[in-house]
Structure formats: structure tokens, C-alpha cells
CSV table of C-alpha atoms in Angstrom, one decimal:
chain,number,residue,atom,x,y,z
A,1,MET,CA,9.0,65.0,-28.5
A,2,MET,CA,9.8,65.7,-25.6
A,3,ALA,CA,7.5,63.5,-23.6
A,4,ILE,CA,8.9,60.5,-25.7
A,5,LEU,CA,12.8,61.2,-24.9
A,6,LEU,CA,11.9,61.9,-20.8
A,7,ILE,CA,10.1,58.0,-21.4
A,8,LEU,CA,12.7,56.8,-23.1
A,9,GLY,CA,15.8,57.8,-20.3
A,10,ALA,CA,14.1,56.4,-17.9
A,11,VAL,CA,13.7,53.2,-18.9
A,12,ILE,CA,16.6,53.2,-20.3
A,13,ALA,CA,18.2,54.1,-16.8
A,14,MET,CA,15.6,51.7,-14.9
A,15,GLN,CA,16.7,48.6,-17.3
A,16,MET,CA,20.5,50.1,-17.4
A,17,ARG,CA,19.3,49.3,-13.5
A,18,ALA,CA,18.3,45.4,-13.2
A,19,VAL,CA,20.7,44.3,-15.7
A,20,ILE,CA,23.2,45.3,-13.1
A,21,ASN,CA,21.3,44.5,-9.7
A,22,ALA,CA,21.2,41.5,-11.8
A,23,ARG,CA,24.8,40.8,-12.6
A,24,LEU,CA,25.2,41.9,-9.2
A,25,GLN,CA,22.7,39.3,-7.8
A,26,ALA,CA,24.3,36.2,-9.6
A,27,GLU,CA,27.7,37.6,-8.6
A,28,ARG,CA,26.7,37.6,-4.9
A,29,GLU,CA,25.1,33.4,-5.2
A,30,GLU,CA,27.6,32.0,-7.1
A,31,GLU,CA,30.4,33.0,-4.1
A,32,GLU,CA,28.9,32.4,-1.6
A,33,MET,CA,27.8,28.9,-3.3
A,34,LEU,CA,31.5,28.4,-4.0
A,35,ARG,CA,32.4,29.9,-0.8
A,36,GLY,CA,30.2,26.8,1.3
A,37,TYR,CA,32.0,24.5,-1.4
A,38,GLU,CA,35.4,25.2,0.1
A,39,GLN,CA,34.3,25.6,3.2
A,40,ARG,CA,32.5,21.9,3.1
A,41,ILE,CA,36.6,21.0,1.3
A,42,SER,CA,38.2,21.9,4.1
A,43,LEU,CA,36.8,20.6,6.9
A,44,LEU,CA,37.2,17.3,4.8
A,45,GLU,CA,40.7,17.6,4.2
A,46,GLY,CA,40.8,18.3,8.5
A,47,GLU,CA,39.1,15.1,8.7
A,48,VAL,CA,40.9,12.8,6.1
A,49,ASP,CA,44.2,14.4,7.7
A,50,GLN,CA,43.3,12.7,11.5
A,51,ALA,CA,42.3,10.0,10.6
A,52,LYS,CA,45.6,8.9,8.3
A,53,ARG,CA,47.2,9.8,11.6
A,54,GLU,CA,45.0,8.3,13.4
A,55,VAL,CA,45.8,4.8,10.9
A,56,ALA,CA,49.9,5.5,11.4
A,57,GLY,CA,49.5,5.6,15.0
A,58,LEU,CA,48.0,2.8,15.3
A,59,ARG,CA,49.6,0.6,12.4
A,60,GLU,CA,53.3,1.9,14.4
A,61,GLU,CA,51.0,0.1,17.2
A,62,TYR,CA,50.6,-3.0,15.8
A,63,SER,CA,54.1,-3.3,14.1
A,64,GLY,CA,54.8,-2.6,18.0
A,65,HIS,CA,52.9,-5.6,19.0
A,66,LEU,CA,53.8,-8.0,16.0
A,67,ALA,CA,57.6,-7.2,16.8
A,68,ARG,CA,57.0,-8.9,21.0
A,69,LEU,CA,54.9,-11.5,19.2
A,70,GLU,CA,58.1,-12.3,17.8
A,71,GLU,CA,60.3,-12.3,20.4
A,72,GLN,CA,57.9,-14.2,22.9
A,73,ASP,CA,56.6,-16.2,20.6
A,74,SER,CA,58.3,-16.5,17.4
A,75,ALA,CA,56.5,-19.6,15.5
A,76,PHE,CA,52.6,-18.4,16.0
A,77,PHE,CA,54.3,-14.3,14.9
A,78,HIS,CA,54.9,-16.9,11.3
A,79,PHE,CA,52.0,-18.5,11.9
A,80,LEU,CA,50.5,-15.3,11.8
A,81,ILE,CA,51.9,-13.8,9.5
A,82,GLN,CA,51.0,-15.8,6.5
A,83,TYR,CA,47.8,-16.2,7.3
A,84,ASN,CA,47.7,-12.2,6.9
A,85,LYS,CA,49.2,-12.8,3.8
A,86,SER,CA,47.3,-14.5,2.5
A,87,ILE,CA,44.4,-12.4,3.3
A,88,ALA,CA,46.1,-9.3,2.0
A,89,ASP,CA,46.5,-11.6,-1.5
A,90,TYR,CA,42.7,-12.7,-2.4
A,91,LYS,CA,41.6,-9.3,-1.5
A,92,VAL,CA,43.8,-8.1,-4.3
A,93,ALA,CA,41.7,-9.8,-5.9
A,94,ALA,CA,38.4,-9.4,-4.5
A,95,GLY,CA,38.8,-5.4,-4.7
A,96,LEU,CA,39.5,-5.1,-1.5
A,97,ARG,CA,43.0,-3.8,-1.4
A,98,ASN,CA,44.7,0.2,-3.5
A,99,VAL,CA,46.1,-1.6,-7.0
A,100,SER,CA,48.4,0.2,-9.6
A,101,GLY,CA,49.7,-1.4,-13.3
A,102,GLU,CA,49.5,-1.1,-16.6
A,103,GLY,CA,46.0,-0.2,-18.5
A,104,ILE,CA,44.3,2.3,-20.2
A,105,VAL,CA,41.9,5.2,-18.1
A,106,ILE,CA,38.7,6.3,-20.9
A,107,LYS,CA,37.1,9.3,-20.1
A,108,ILE,CA,32.9,9.1,-21.5
A,109,ASP,CA,30.3,12.7,-21.2
A,110,ASP,CA,27.9,14.2,-23.0
A,111,ALA,CA,27.6,15.1,-26.1
A,112,ASN,CA,27.6,18.8,-26.8
A,113,PRO,CA,23.3,20.1,-27.2
A,114,LEU,CA,24.6,22.3,-29.8
A,115,SER,CA,25.2,18.8,-31.5
A,116,GLY,CA,21.7,18.5,-32.6
A,117,GLY,CA,19.6,14.9,-32.3
A,118,MET,CA,17.1,13.8,-29.4
A,119,THR,CA,18.3,14.8,-25.4
A,120,SER,CA,18.1,10.9,-25.0
A,121,LEU,CA,21.3,10.2,-26.9
A,122,LEU,CA,23.5,12.5,-26.5
A,123,MET,CA,23.8,11.9,-22.7
A,124,VAL,CA,25.9,8.2,-21.1
A,125,HIS,CA,23.6,5.7,-19.8
A,126,ASP,CA,24.3,2.5,-17.6
A,127,SER,CA,24.0,0.7,-20.6
A,128,ILE,CA,26.8,3.0,-22.3
A,129,LEU,CA,28.9,1.7,-19.1
A,130,SER,CA,27.9,-1.4,-18.9
A,131,ASP,CA,29.3,-2.1,-22.8
A,132,ILE,CA,31.8,-0.9,-21.7
A,133,VAL,CA,32.9,-2.3,-18.2
A,134,ASN,CA,32.3,-5.6,-20.6
A,135,VAL,CA,34.3,-5.3,-23.0
A,136,LEU,CA,37.3,-4.7,-20.5
A,137,ARG,CA,36.3,-7.2,-19.1
A,138,SER,CA,36.8,-9.8,-21.8
A,139,ALA,CA,39.6,-7.6,-23.2
A,140,GLY,CA,41.5,-8.8,-19.4
A,141,ALA,CA,41.1,-6.2,-18.0
A,142,GLN,CA,42.3,-7.6,-13.9
A,143,ALA,CA,40.9,-4.6,-12.3
A,144,ILE,CA,37.8,-1.7,-13.3
A,145,SER,CA,37.6,1.0,-11.8
A,146,ILE,CA,34.0,4.2,-12.3
A,147,ASN,CA,35.2,8.2,-11.0
A,148,GLY,CA,37.0,6.2,-8.5
A,149,GLU,CA,33.9,2.9,-7.5
A,150,ARG,CA,36.0,-0.1,-7.5
A,151,VAL,CA,34.3,-2.7,-9.8
A,152,VAL,CA,32.8,-5.2,-7.7
A,153,SER,CA,31.0,-8.9,-7.6
A,154,MET,CA,28.1,-7.4,-6.9
A,155,THR,CA,28.0,-3.9,-8.4
A,156,GLU,CA,25.8,-2.6,-10.6
A,157,LEU,CA,25.3,0.3,-13.1
A,158,LEU,CA,22.1,1.7,-12.9
A,159,CYS,CA,20.3,5.6,-14.4
A,160,VAL,CA,19.0,8.1,-11.4
A,161,GLY,CA,18.2,10.5,-13.5
A,162,PRO,CA,20.5,12.7,-14.2
A,163,SER,CA,23.8,10.2,-13.0
A,164,ILE,CA,24.7,7.2,-12.7
A,165,ARG,CA,24.3,4.2,-8.6
A,166,ILE,CA,26.7,2.7,-8.9
A,167,ASN,CA,28.1,0.2,-5.3
A,168,ASN,CA,24.7,2.3,-3.9
A,169,LYS,CA,26.3,6.0,-4.5
A,170,LYS,CA,25.1,8.2,-7.2
A,171,VAL,CA,28.6,8.8,-9.7
A,172,PHE,CA,27.8,11.8,-12.5
A,173,PRO,CA,28.7,12.6,-15.8
A,174,PRO,CA,31.4,12.5,-16.9
A,175,TYR,CA,32.8,9.3,-16.3
A,176,THR,CA,36.8,8.2,-16.6
A,177,ILE,CA,36.8,4.4,-16.5
A,178,LYS,CA,40.4,3.5,-15.1
A,179,ALA,CA,40.9,-0.1,-16.1
A,180,ILE,CA,44.5,-2.7,-15.7
A,181,GLY,CA,45.6,-5.3,-17.9
A,182,ASN,CA,47.0,-4.8,-20.7
A,183,PRO,CA,47.6,-1.5,-22.3
A,184,ALA,CA,47.4,-2.5,-26.4
A,185,GLU,CA,44.7,-5.2,-26.4
A,186,LEU,CA,42.1,-3.4,-23.7
A,187,GLU,CA,42.6,-0.3,-25.8
A,188,GLN,CA,42.1,-3.0,-29.6
A,189,GLN,CA,38.9,-4.6,-27.7
A,190,MET,CA,37.0,-0.9,-27.2
A,191,ARG,CA,38.4,0.1,-30.1
A,192,ASP,CA,36.5,-3.0,-32.0
A,193,SER,CA,33.6,-3.0,-29.9
A,194,LEU,CA,30.2,-2.0,-30.9
A,195,ILE,CA,30.2,0.5,-28.3
A,196,TYR,CA,33.1,2.3,-29.8
A,197,HIS,CA,30.9,3.1,-32.8
A,198,THR,CA,27.7,3.7,-31.1
A,199,ILE,CA,29.4,6.2,-28.6
A,200,VAL,CA,31.0,7.7,-32.1
A,201,SER,CA,28.5,7.9,-33.9
A,202,ARG,CA,26.8,9.8,-31.2
A,203,ASN,CA,29.1,12.3,-30.8
A,204,LEU,CA,30.0,11.4,-27.3
A,205,ILE,CA,33.0,13.5,-25.8
A,206,PHE,CA,35.2,10.5,-25.6
A,207,ASP,CA,38.8,9.9,-25.2
A,208,MET,CA,40.7,7.2,-23.6
A,209,SER,CA,44.5,6.5,-23.3
A,210,GLN,CA,46.9,4.0,-22.9
A,211,GLU,CA,49.7,4.5,-19.2
A,212,SER,CA,51.5,2.6,-17.4
A,213,HIS,CA,51.0,3.3,-14.5
A,214,VAL,CA,47.3,3.8,-13.9
A,215,ALA,CA,45.9,3.6,-9.9
A,216,ILE,CA,42.6,2.0,-8.9
A,217,SER,CA,41.2,2.7,-5.2
A,218,LYS,CA,39.8,-0.6,-3.4
A,219,TYR,CA,36.2,-0.9,-3.3
A,220,SER,CA,35.0,1.6,-0.4
A,221,GLY,CA,31.7,-0.1,0.8
A,222,LYS,CA,32.0,-2.5,3.7
A,223,TYR,CA,32.2,-6.2,2.1
A,224,GLU,CA,31.3,-7.7,5.5
A,225,ARG,CA,27.1,-6.4,4.4
A,226,ASN,CA,27.1,-7.5,1.0
A,227,ILE,CA,27.8,-11.3,2.3
A,228,SER,CA,26.4,-11.4,5.8
A,229,GLY,CA,23.6,-14.8,6.3
A,230,LEU,CA,25.5,-16.5,2.6
A,231,LEU,CA,26.2,-19.8,3.5
A,232,VAL,CA,29.4,-20.7,3.2
A,233,ASP,CA,29.9,-24.4,2.0
A,234,GLY,CA,33.0,-26.6,1.6
A,235,ASN,CA,35.4,-24.5,-0.4
B,1,MET,CA,10.4,97.0,-43.8
B,2,GLU,CA,12.2,94.2,-46.5
B,3,GLN,CA,15.0,94.7,-44.2
B,4,GLN,CA,13.0,93.6,-41.3
B,5,ALA,CA,11.2,90.8,-42.9
B,6,ALA,CA,14.3,89.4,-43.3
B,7,GLU,CA,16.5,90.0,-40.9
B,8,LYS,CA,13.7,88.3,-39.0
B,9,GLU,CA,13.2,85.5,-41.5
B,10,LYS,CA,17.2,85.4,-40.4
B,11,ARG,CA,17.1,84.6,-36.9
B,12,VAL,CA,14.2,81.3,-37.6
B,13,ARG,CA,15.9,79.9,-39.7
B,14,ALA,CA,19.1,80.6,-36.7
B,15,LYS,CA,16.3,78.9,-34.1
B,16,SER,CA,15.1,76.1,-36.6
B,17,ARG,CA,18.8,75.7,-37.0
B,18,ARG,CA,19.9,75.1,-33.3
B,19,ALA,CA,17.0,73.9,-32.5
B,20,LEU,CA,17.8,70.4,-34.8
B,21,ILE,CA,21.3,70.6,-33.6
B,22,VAL,CA,20.1,70.3,-30.4
B,23,ARG,CA,17.3,67.1,-32.0
B,24,ASN,CA,20.4,65.7,-33.7
B,25,THR,CA,23.0,65.3,-30.1
B,26,ALA,CA,20.0,64.1,-28.4
B,27,LEU,CA,19.3,61.5,-30.3
B,28,THR,CA,23.0,61.0,-30.4
B,29,VAL,CA,23.4,60.9,-26.9
B,30,ILE,CA,19.6,58.4,-26.6
B,31,CYS,CA,21.6,56.3,-28.9
B,32,LEU,CA,24.9,55.7,-27.7
B,33,ALA,CA,23.5,55.2,-24.0
B,34,LEU,CA,21.5,53.1,-25.8
B,35,GLY,CA,24.8,51.0,-27.9
B,36,VAL,CA,26.6,50.8,-24.4
B,37,LEU,CA,23.5,49.4,-23.0
B,38,ILE,CA,22.6,46.8,-25.9
B,39,ALA,CA,27.1,46.2,-25.3
B,40,LEU,CA,26.2,45.9,-21.2
B,41,GLN,CA,23.3,43.4,-21.5
B,42,TYR,CA,24.8,41.4,-24.2
B,43,LYS,CA,27.5,41.5,-21.7
B,44,THR,CA,25.4,39.6,-19.5
B,45,ILE,CA,24.4,37.0,-20.7
B,46,GLN,CA,27.6,36.0,-21.8
B,47,ALA,CA,28.6,36.1,-18.1
B,48,ARG,CA,25.7,33.8,-18.2
B,49,GLN,CA,26.5,31.4,-20.7
B,50,SER,CA,29.6,31.1,-19.4
B,51,ASP,CA,28.6,30.1,-15.7
B,52,THR,CA,28.9,26.7,-17.6
B,53,GLY,CA,32.7,28.2,-16.9
B,54,SER,CA,32.0,28.2,-13.4
B,55,LEU,CA,30.4,25.7,-13.6
B,56,SER,CA,32.5,23.3,-14.6
B,57,THR,CA,34.7,24.6,-11.1
B,58,ILE,CA,31.1,23.9,-9.0
B,59,SER,CA,31.3,20.0,-10.3
B,60,GLU,CA,35.8,19.9,-9.7
B,61,TYR,CA,34.5,21.1,-6.4
B,62,GLN,CA,31.3,18.4,-6.1
B,63,ALA,CA,34.1,16.0,-7.6
B,64,ARG,CA,36.4,16.4,-4.5
B,65,ILE,CA,34.0,16.5,-1.9
B,66,ILE,CA,32.5,12.8,-3.2
B,67,GLU,CA,36.3,12.1,-3.3
B,68,LEU,CA,37.3,13.0,-0.1
B,69,THR,CA,34.0,10.9,1.6
B,70,ASN,CA,35.0,8.2,-0.2
B,71,GLU,CA,38.4,8.7,1.2
B,72,LEU,CA,38.0,9.0,4.5
B,73,GLU,CA,36.0,6.1,4.6
B,74,VAL,CA,38.7,3.7,3.4
B,75,LEU,CA,40.4,5.4,6.4
B,76,ASN,CA,37.4,4.9,8.2
B,77,GLN,CA,37.8,0.9,8.0
B,78,ASP,CA,41.1,0.8,8.1
B,79,LYS,CA,40.6,2.0,11.6
B,80,THR,CA,38.5,0.1,12.3
B,81,GLU,CA,40.3,-3.7,10.7
B,82,LEU,CA,43.2,-2.1,12.7
B,83,ALA,CA,42.6,-1.6,16.1
B,84,LEU,CA,40.7,-5.7,15.7
B,85,ARG,CA,44.0,-6.5,15.2
B,86,VAL,CA,45.7,-4.5,17.7
B,87,GLU,CA,43.2,-5.7,20.3
B,88,GLN,CA,43.3,-9.1,19.5
B,89,LEU,CA,47.2,-9.5,19.7
B,90,GLU,CA,46.7,-7.2,23.1
B,91,LYS,CA,44.6,-9.9,24.3
B,92,GLY,CA,42.5,-13.0,22.2
B,93,SER,CA,44.2,-15.9,22.0
B,94,ASN,CA,46.3,-17.8,19.6
B,95,GLN,CA,42.9,-19.8,19.6
B,96,GLN,CA,41.2,-16.7,19.4
B,97,GLN,CA,43.1,-15.2,16.7
B,98,ILE,CA,43.6,-18.0,14.0
B,99,GLN,CA,39.8,-18.2,14.6
B,100,GLN,CA,39.8,-14.4,13.8
B,101,MET,CA,41.5,-15.0,10.4
B,102,GLU,CA,39.8,-17.5,9.4
B,103,GLU,CA,36.8,-15.8,9.4
B,104,GLU,CA,38.0,-13.1,7.4
B,105,LEU,CA,40.2,-14.9,4.8
B,106,ARG,CA,36.7,-17.0,4.3
B,107,ASN,CA,34.6,-13.8,4.2
B,108,VAL,CA,37.2,-11.7,1.5
B,109,ARG,CA,37.3,-15.5,-0.4
B,110,THR,CA,33.0,-14.6,-0.6
B,111,PHE,CA,33.3,-11.2,-1.4
B,112,ALA,CA,35.0,-12.2,-4.2
B,113,GLY,CA,32.9,-15.1,-5.8
B,114,LEU,CA,35.7,-17.8,-4.7
B,115,THR,CA,33.6,-20.2,-2.1
B,116,ARG,CA,30.6,-23.0,-2.5
B,117,VAL,CA,27.8,-20.8,-0.9
B,118,SER,CA,24.3,-21.6,0.2
B,119,GLY,CA,21.4,-19.0,0.0
B,120,SER,CA,17.8,-18.4,-0.2
B,121,GLY,CA,16.7,-16.5,-3.5
B,122,LEU,CA,15.2,-17.8,-7.3
B,123,ARG,CA,15.6,-19.8,-10.0
B,124,ILE,CA,15.5,-17.6,-13.3
B,125,THR,CA,15.2,-18.9,-15.8
B,126,LEU,CA,14.8,-17.6,-19.7
B,127,ASN,CA,14.6,-19.1,-22.6
B,128,PHE,CA,14.9,-16.9,-26.7
B,129,TYR,CA,11.9,-17.6,-28.8
B,130,ASP,CA,14.9,-17.3,-31.6
B,131,PRO,CA,17.6,-18.4,-30.3
B,132,ASP,CA,19.8,-17.0,-33.8
B,133,ASP,CA,18.5,-12.5,-33.2
B,134,LEU,CA,20.0,-12.7,-29.1
B,135,SER,CA,22.1,-10.5,-30.2
B,136,ILE,CA,18.6,-7.7,-29.8
B,137,SER,CA,18.1,-8.5,-26.6
B,138,ASP,CA,22.3,-8.3,-24.8
B,139,ALA,CA,20.9,-4.6,-23.3
B,140,LYS,CA,17.5,-6.3,-21.2
B,141,ILE,CA,20.1,-9.4,-20.4
B,142,GLN,CA,22.3,-6.5,-18.7
B,143,ARG,CA,19.4,-4.3,-17.4
B,144,LEU,CA,18.6,-7.4,-15.9
B,145,ILE,CA,21.8,-8.7,-14.4
B,146,ASN,CA,22.0,-4.5,-13.4
B,147,GLU,CA,19.7,-5.0,-11.1
B,148,ILE,CA,19.3,-7.9,-9.6
B,149,LYS,CA,22.8,-6.1,-8.4
B,150,ALA,CA,21.1,-3.3,-7.1
B,151,SER,CA,18.6,-5.2,-5.4
B,152,THR,CA,19.3,-7.9,-2.6
B,153,ALA,CA,21.9,-10.0,-4.2
B,154,GLN,CA,25.2,-11.7,-2.7
B,155,ALA,CA,26.2,-13.9,-5.4
B,156,ILE,CA,24.6,-15.0,-9.0
B,157,SER,CA,25.6,-17.1,-11.4
B,158,ILE,CA,24.5,-17.9,-14.9
B,159,ASN,CA,24.0,-21.4,-15.9
B,160,GLY,CA,26.4,-22.4,-13.6
B,161,ALA,CA,29.8,-20.0,-14.3
B,162,ARG,CA,29.7,-17.8,-11.6
B,163,ILE,CA,29.9,-14.0,-11.5
B,164,THR,CA,32.3,-11.9,-10.6
B,165,ALA,CA,33.8,-9.2,-10.5
B,166,MET,CA,35.7,-9.5,-13.6
B,167,SER,CA,32.8,-12.0,-15.1
B,168,GLU,CA,31.3,-10.5,-19.0
B,169,VAL,CA,28.0,-11.6,-18.8
B,170,ARG,CA,27.7,-10.2,-23.0
B,171,VAL,CA,25.9,-11.1,-25.9
B,172,VAL,CA,28.7,-12.3,-28.8
B,173,ASN,CA,27.8,-14.1,-31.9
B,174,ASN,CA,24.2,-15.3,-30.7
B,175,TYR,CA,25.9,-16.8,-27.5
B,176,LEU,CA,25.6,-14.9,-24.9
B,177,VAL,CA,29.3,-14.9,-23.0
B,178,VAL,CA,30.4,-15.2,-19.0
B,179,ASN,CA,33.5,-15.8,-18.1
B,180,GLY,CA,35.1,-16.6,-21.8
B,181,ARG,CA,33.4,-19.4,-22.1
B,182,GLN,CA,30.0,-19.3,-24.6
B,183,TYR,CA,26.4,-20.1,-23.5
B,184,SER,CA,23.9,-21.6,-25.4
B,185,GLN,CA,19.4,-21.3,-23.7
B,186,PRO,CA,18.2,-22.3,-22.0
B,187,PHE,CA,19.6,-19.8,-20.1
B,188,GLU,CA,19.1,-20.3,-15.9
B,189,ILE,CA,19.9,-17.3,-13.9
B,190,LEU,CA,20.9,-18.5,-9.9
B,191,VAL,CA,20.9,-15.6,-7.3
B,192,ILE,CA,21.2,-15.1,-3.3
B,193,GLY,CA,19.4,-12.4,-1.9
B,194,ASN,CA,16.0,-11.4,-0.7
B,195,PRO,CA,13.8,-13.1,-2.4
B,196,THR,CA,10.7,-10.5,-2.0
B,197,SER,CA,12.9,-7.6,-2.6
B,198,LEU,CA,14.7,-9.7,-6.0
B,199,ILE,CA,10.9,-10.0,-7.8
B,200,SER,CA,9.9,-6.8,-7.1
B,201,ALA,CA,13.0,-5.2,-8.8
B,202,ILE,CA,12.5,-7.6,-11.5
B,203,ASN,CA,8.5,-6.9,-12.1
B,204,VAL,CA,9.3,-3.4,-10.8
B,205,GLN,CA,11.4,-1.8,-12.7
B,206,GLY,CA,9.8,-2.8,-16.4
B,207,VAL,CA,11.9,-5.2,-17.0
B,208,ALA,CA,10.6,-8.5,-17.0
B,209,SER,CA,8.4,-6.8,-19.0
B,210,SER,CA,10.7,-5.4,-21.5
B,211,PHE,CA,10.9,-9.1,-22.3
B,212,ALA,CA,7.4,-10.4,-23.3
B,213,SER,CA,8.2,-10.5,-27.1
B,214,VAL,CA,11.3,-12.3,-27.2
B,215,ALA,CA,11.4,-13.8,-24.5
B,216,SER,CA,9.1,-16.4,-22.4
B,217,LEU,CA,11.1,-15.3,-18.4
B,218,THR,CA,10.0,-17.3,-15.1
B,219,TYR,CA,11.6,-17.3,-11.5
B,220,GLN,CA,10.6,-19.8,-9.1
B,221,LYS,CA,12.0,-18.9,-5.4
B,222,GLU,CA,13.3,-21.3,-3.8
B,223,ASP,CA,14.1,-21.6,-0.4
B,224,SER,CA,18.8,-22.8,-0.5
B,225,ILE,CA,20.0,-22.0,-3.9
B,226,ILE,CA,24.0,-23.0,-4.4
B,227,ILE,CA,25.9,-21.3,-5.5
B,228,ASN,CA,29.8,-22.9,-6.8
B,229,ALA,CA,32.5,-21.1,-6.0
B,230,PHE,CA,35.0,-18.7,-9.1
B,231,ASN,CA,38.2,-21.5,-9.8
B,232,SER,CA,40.3,-19.5,-7.9
B,233,GLU,CA,43.5,-19.9,-10.1
B,234,ASP,CA,41.3,-18.4,-12.9
B,235,ILE,CA,41.9,-15.3,-11.2
B,236,ASP,CA,44.3,-12.7,-12.6
B,237,THR,CA,46.4,-10.3,-11.0
B,238,SER,CA,49.4,-10.5,-12.4
B,239,LEU,CA,49.6,-6.7,-13.1
B,240,MET,CA,48.9,-5.7,-9.8
B,241,THR,CA,50.4,-4.2,-7.5
B,242,PRO,CA,48.9,-3.7,-4.3
B,243,THR,CA,49.3,0.4,-3.1
B,244,ASP,CA,48.0,0.0,0.3
């Protein structure tokens, strides 16, 4: 009897220690990881602030030059302004400027694993995003982005493991798809689409809302690279 | 003698009663400790599971890092562009500046798909065995287009329709719909890009073979593929306000 109690006591003590150690260890690891991320974020925030200041400085310098040009060579100044305006307008069409307007915001994520079914069917695949983007285009969307990546003419949507490759970048779920266009039309066509029914039937996490102000960032890659070597003939 | 025996029995009984109390107490203590332990263990497991709670902070952090990296990338491009403009205004002759602006305008229009372009690439032809059952191949067609874009494609057209950022490519009622117009087969996809990379993208990823049972897919490498411009008047930007 005593022996059994002793062994039990020892086992209990060991188990206790293991449990406490495991908890402490897990907490330590998590804290370390979070601290790493925080450091990285504050470093990046610093760099972004610095770059913003530099851009603002250059803008000032540029408008100073323009003001001088206006005084010295008014004709060329107006020609230059006109040309730059034309470039800026085409950049809107090309996806090379930040834009905002009314539209819809769609959020989609993998289904809750407890909802059952095949795991592959519970995931948001490239084909689902591709279908959504195509429906939005059909519904007259003027600009689309997925997790901040602007959809431009050669934007690819391809599964890479758990992520999706967009503009040569890996993007992870949950996915936020923003579209500028007629909000009612965009939502209606989404609800009428085949892909919407697939999403609902697979219990994927899905949310769609019409918004009066949707902000979409410009293409973040180097666009000149996409067209280098292309021969332009005529217009 | 009898009294002595009775007393002894009493003592024995008391002893065994005490032993019983000790045993019961010990058992109670053990059970209590065990209970506490089980509760602790359970809590640890629960804490592990609710780590998904801090997992969401982790994914929030990761999302923030990606967001900041993109922002930095864009700002650096703005910097380069502005620096170039300042330099042009400081040093360039009017003629040089006009040249530089012309080039930028042409580049932007080309990126948007608004210029006629040429270069080496592929001519891909798709002929479906059953054109009335095109809808089952919608996903395959989209995959093909996405693989081509992910490879080295710089310009694409489908039956003459130039693919822009807002061009839908989807099967509706057994027609292929591109830029709001219906097309029936044969489907000819023109791509400008590195032909070798394009061919391997189509083959290595198992895209071409996915068509084997439903269509004949052929492709031809060409030195001079010409792809028409998208009409700039058909690009609607009326609902967008630039914010930069």
C-alpha cells in the first residue's frame, strides 16, 4: 500500500513538473516570436516614415522647379503639365495609381475544419479567387485588389502550397478582395454566380459588403520590367 | 482476564479505525491532488488550443509586415520617379524632357494594354471535342491563362481580344466570354513572352495534359506575334478617384 502511494506521489510530482515546464516553455517561445515580429514591424515603420519624408522632400523640390520653369518658360511649362496629366490619367487605367471609389469588399477564408468534408474542399483555391475576380470584372469592376495586390493585365492567381501567388508574391488567407464599381451590380452578380453557390455549399468563411469608400493601392511591382523588350508598333 | 481481553479488543478496534481514517485521508489527498493535476493538464491543453487566438495575432503581424513591405516598395519607386523628374528639370534640355515623357507615356499605355505590340511568343490553339459542353472546361481554361501570365507573358489576346486588367475570361452558356463579347471555337490564344518558358509552363504544370480528354491543344513558337491594342475608350475609370 505504502509503495503504491509513494510511486503515485512521485508520478504526480513528475507530471506536475512536466506540465508546468511545458507551459512555461510554450509561453517563452511565443513571446520571443511576437517580440521578433514587433521589432521587424517597428523597423519597417521607421523605414516607411523615412521614405515618406524623402518623397515629400522630392515633391517640394519638384514643384519648386516647376514654379521656376513657369516663370522662365511658360509655354514649355504648360506643355509639360499637359503631358504629365495625360501620363497620370493613363496610369489610372493601367493600375499604376492609388484610387478610391464606391464598390464592394469581399472577405473569404478556409472553412472551419470542424465543418467536415474533404480538407481540400475546405480551402480557398486559386480557382475560387480567379472565378470571383472574373465575376467582378463581368459586373463592371474598374479596379480590383486581393490582399493589397492590385490586379493588373498580367496578374496571375496560382496556388503555391497554402498560399496563392499574385503578382509574383505569396499571399495568405484570409483573402480580402476589394473592387471599385457599382456596388449593387457587383453584389448582385456575385450572388447570382456559380462560384457564390460553391462557396456557400462548402461552408467557406465568406462576407461581402457594399461600401461607399473603397481604397485600392496601385501595382507595387516595377511595371517597366513587365514590358521590357516589347516592341510597340503603332498605337 | 475477560476484562483484559475486552480491553485489548477495544484497542485493536480503535487502532484499525485510526488506520482507516489515515487511509481515507491519504486517499482523499491523493484524489484531490490528482483532480488539481487533471484540471491543470486540461487547462494547458486548452491553452494550446486557444493559441489559435495568439495565432491570429501572429497572422495579423505577418499581414502588417507584408503591408509595410509593399508600402516601402511603392515609396521607393515614387522616390526614383520623382528624382528622375527633378534631374530632368535641372539638367535636361526641353527636347530631352519631351523624349522622356513620351517614353513614359508609351510605357504606361503599353502596360495597360493600349498599344499594339509585337515580339516572340506562342500561338496556342484550342479545339474542343464537344463545343456544347464547354462549361466543364472553364476551370482548365482559367488555369491555362493563369499559368501563362505567371510565366513570362507580356501581352495576351484570345481570338483577337486583348487581355487587360479588367478583362474577364470565362465560359458562359458554352461560349467563351472575353471583354464582354462571346467567342466560339476554335480558340486562338496569342502570347508574347519567352517561348521556351511559356512552353514549359504549359507542360510542366500538367496544364496541357488536363485538356487531353476534352480538347486538342496545339501550340506553335513564333518569332513575331502581333497583338492588337485594347481600345482606350473602352476602359471605364469613371468611378475611380486617384488618391496619390
